[in-house]
Short mmCIF file of C-alpha atoms in Angstrom, two decimals:
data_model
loop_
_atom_site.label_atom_id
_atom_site.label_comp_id
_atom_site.label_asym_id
_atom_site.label_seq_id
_atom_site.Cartn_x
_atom_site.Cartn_y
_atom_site.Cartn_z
CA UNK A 190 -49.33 -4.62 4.56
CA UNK A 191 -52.12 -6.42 6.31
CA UNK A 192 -52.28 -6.12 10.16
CA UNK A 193 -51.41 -8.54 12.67
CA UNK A 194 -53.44 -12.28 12.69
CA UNK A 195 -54.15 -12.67 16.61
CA UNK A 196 -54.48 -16.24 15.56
CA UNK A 197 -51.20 -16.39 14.86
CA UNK A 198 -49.90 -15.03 17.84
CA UNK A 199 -48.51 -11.63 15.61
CA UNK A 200 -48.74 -8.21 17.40
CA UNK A 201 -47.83 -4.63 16.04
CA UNK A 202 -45.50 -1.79 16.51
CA UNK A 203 -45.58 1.57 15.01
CA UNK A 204 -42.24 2.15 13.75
CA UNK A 205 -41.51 5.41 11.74
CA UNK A 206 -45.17 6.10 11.38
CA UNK A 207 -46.17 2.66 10.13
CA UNK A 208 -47.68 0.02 11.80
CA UNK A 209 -45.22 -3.06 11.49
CA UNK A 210 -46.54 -6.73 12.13
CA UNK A 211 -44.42 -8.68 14.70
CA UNK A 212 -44.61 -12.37 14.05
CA UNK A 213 -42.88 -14.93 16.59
CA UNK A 214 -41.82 -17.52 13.98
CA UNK A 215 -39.27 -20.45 14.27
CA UNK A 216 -37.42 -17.73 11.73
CA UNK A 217 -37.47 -15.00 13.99
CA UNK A 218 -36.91 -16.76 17.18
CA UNK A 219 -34.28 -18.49 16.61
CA UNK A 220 -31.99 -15.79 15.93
CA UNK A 221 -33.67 -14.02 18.68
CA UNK A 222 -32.53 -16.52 20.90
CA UNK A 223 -29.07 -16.83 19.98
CA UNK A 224 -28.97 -13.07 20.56
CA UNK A 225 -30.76 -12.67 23.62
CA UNK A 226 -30.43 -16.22 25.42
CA UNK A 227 -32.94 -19.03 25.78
CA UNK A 228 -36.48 -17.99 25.14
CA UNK A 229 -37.65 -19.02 28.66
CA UNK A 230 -35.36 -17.14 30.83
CA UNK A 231 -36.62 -14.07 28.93
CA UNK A 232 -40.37 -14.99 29.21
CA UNK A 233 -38.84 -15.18 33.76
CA UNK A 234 -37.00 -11.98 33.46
CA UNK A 235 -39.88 -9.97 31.86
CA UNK A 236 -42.53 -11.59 34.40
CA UNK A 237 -39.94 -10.84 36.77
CA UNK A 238 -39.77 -6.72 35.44
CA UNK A 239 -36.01 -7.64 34.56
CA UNK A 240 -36.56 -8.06 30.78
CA UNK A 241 -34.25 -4.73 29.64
CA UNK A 242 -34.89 -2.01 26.87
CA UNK A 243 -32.26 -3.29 24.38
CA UNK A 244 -33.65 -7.11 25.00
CA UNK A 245 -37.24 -5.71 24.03
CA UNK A 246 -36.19 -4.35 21.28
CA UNK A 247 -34.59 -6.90 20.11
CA UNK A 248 -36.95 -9.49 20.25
CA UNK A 249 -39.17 -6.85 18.67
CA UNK A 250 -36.58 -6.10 15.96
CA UNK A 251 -36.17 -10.28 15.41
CA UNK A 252 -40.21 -10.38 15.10
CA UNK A 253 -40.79 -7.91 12.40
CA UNK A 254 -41.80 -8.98 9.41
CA UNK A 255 -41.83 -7.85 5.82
CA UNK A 256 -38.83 -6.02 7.02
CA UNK A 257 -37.94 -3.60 4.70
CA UNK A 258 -33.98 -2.79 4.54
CA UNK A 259 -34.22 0.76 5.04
CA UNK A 260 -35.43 -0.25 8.65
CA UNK A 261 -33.02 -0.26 11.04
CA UNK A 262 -33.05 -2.10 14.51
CA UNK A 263 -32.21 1.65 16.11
CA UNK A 264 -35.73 2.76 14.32
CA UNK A 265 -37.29 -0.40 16.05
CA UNK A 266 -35.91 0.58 19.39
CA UNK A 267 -36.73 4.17 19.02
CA UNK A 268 -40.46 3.16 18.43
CA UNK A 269 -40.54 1.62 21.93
CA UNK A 270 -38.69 4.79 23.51
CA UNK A 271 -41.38 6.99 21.91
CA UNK A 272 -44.69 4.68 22.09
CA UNK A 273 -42.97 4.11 25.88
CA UNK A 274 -43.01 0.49 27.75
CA UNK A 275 -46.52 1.04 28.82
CA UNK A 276 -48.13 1.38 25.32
CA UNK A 277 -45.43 -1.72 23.54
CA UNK A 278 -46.49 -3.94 26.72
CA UNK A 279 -49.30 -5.56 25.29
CA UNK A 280 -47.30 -6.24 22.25
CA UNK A 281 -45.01 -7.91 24.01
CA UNK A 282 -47.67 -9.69 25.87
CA UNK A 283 -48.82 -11.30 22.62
CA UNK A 284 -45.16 -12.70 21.88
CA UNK A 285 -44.47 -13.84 24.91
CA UNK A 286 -47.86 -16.02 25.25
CA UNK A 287 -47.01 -17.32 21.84
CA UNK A 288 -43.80 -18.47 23.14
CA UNK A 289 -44.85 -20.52 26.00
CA UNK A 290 -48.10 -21.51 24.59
CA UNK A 291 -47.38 -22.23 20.75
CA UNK A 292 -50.35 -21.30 18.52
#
């Protein structure tokens, strides 16, 4: 797997020892959004601080691509409990800005 295309507006998370590329496409934000509410009110509530651990990692979980189906969403989640919030921010940075701004 190649790493994540900035250009794109794709970020990574290490997840089981492997670095896994988070892209924010139509395809992964859709479903993202129909799980977690619009897209803008979570771009407010994680300006805000509000945005919580399960709706992080599921956006993150939504994002990944090339997912393999011996990943689990509980794997995704227990990346960000182990990298903790400080080191998946600026992942999370990345989607959000692609979010509001589009590429």
């Amino acid at each position: 797997m190649s790493g994540a295309n900035a250009l794109r507006g794709e970020a990574e998370l290490t997840v089981g020892g492997r670095r896994r590329v988070l892209r924010p496409s139509f395809a992964a934000l859709a479903p993202a959004e129909a799980e977690l509410g619009p897209l803008f009110d979570l771009v407010e509530r994680a300006a805000d601080g509000r945005l919580g651990l399960g709706e992080l990692a599921g956006l993150f979980w939504h994002c990944v691509s090339e997912r393999p189906d011996a990943l689990t969403r509980e794997a995704v989640g227990e990346a960000v409990v182990a990298e903790g919030l400080a080191a998946v921010t600026p992942a999370l940075r990345v989607l959000l800005g692609q979010i509001l701004q589009g590429r």
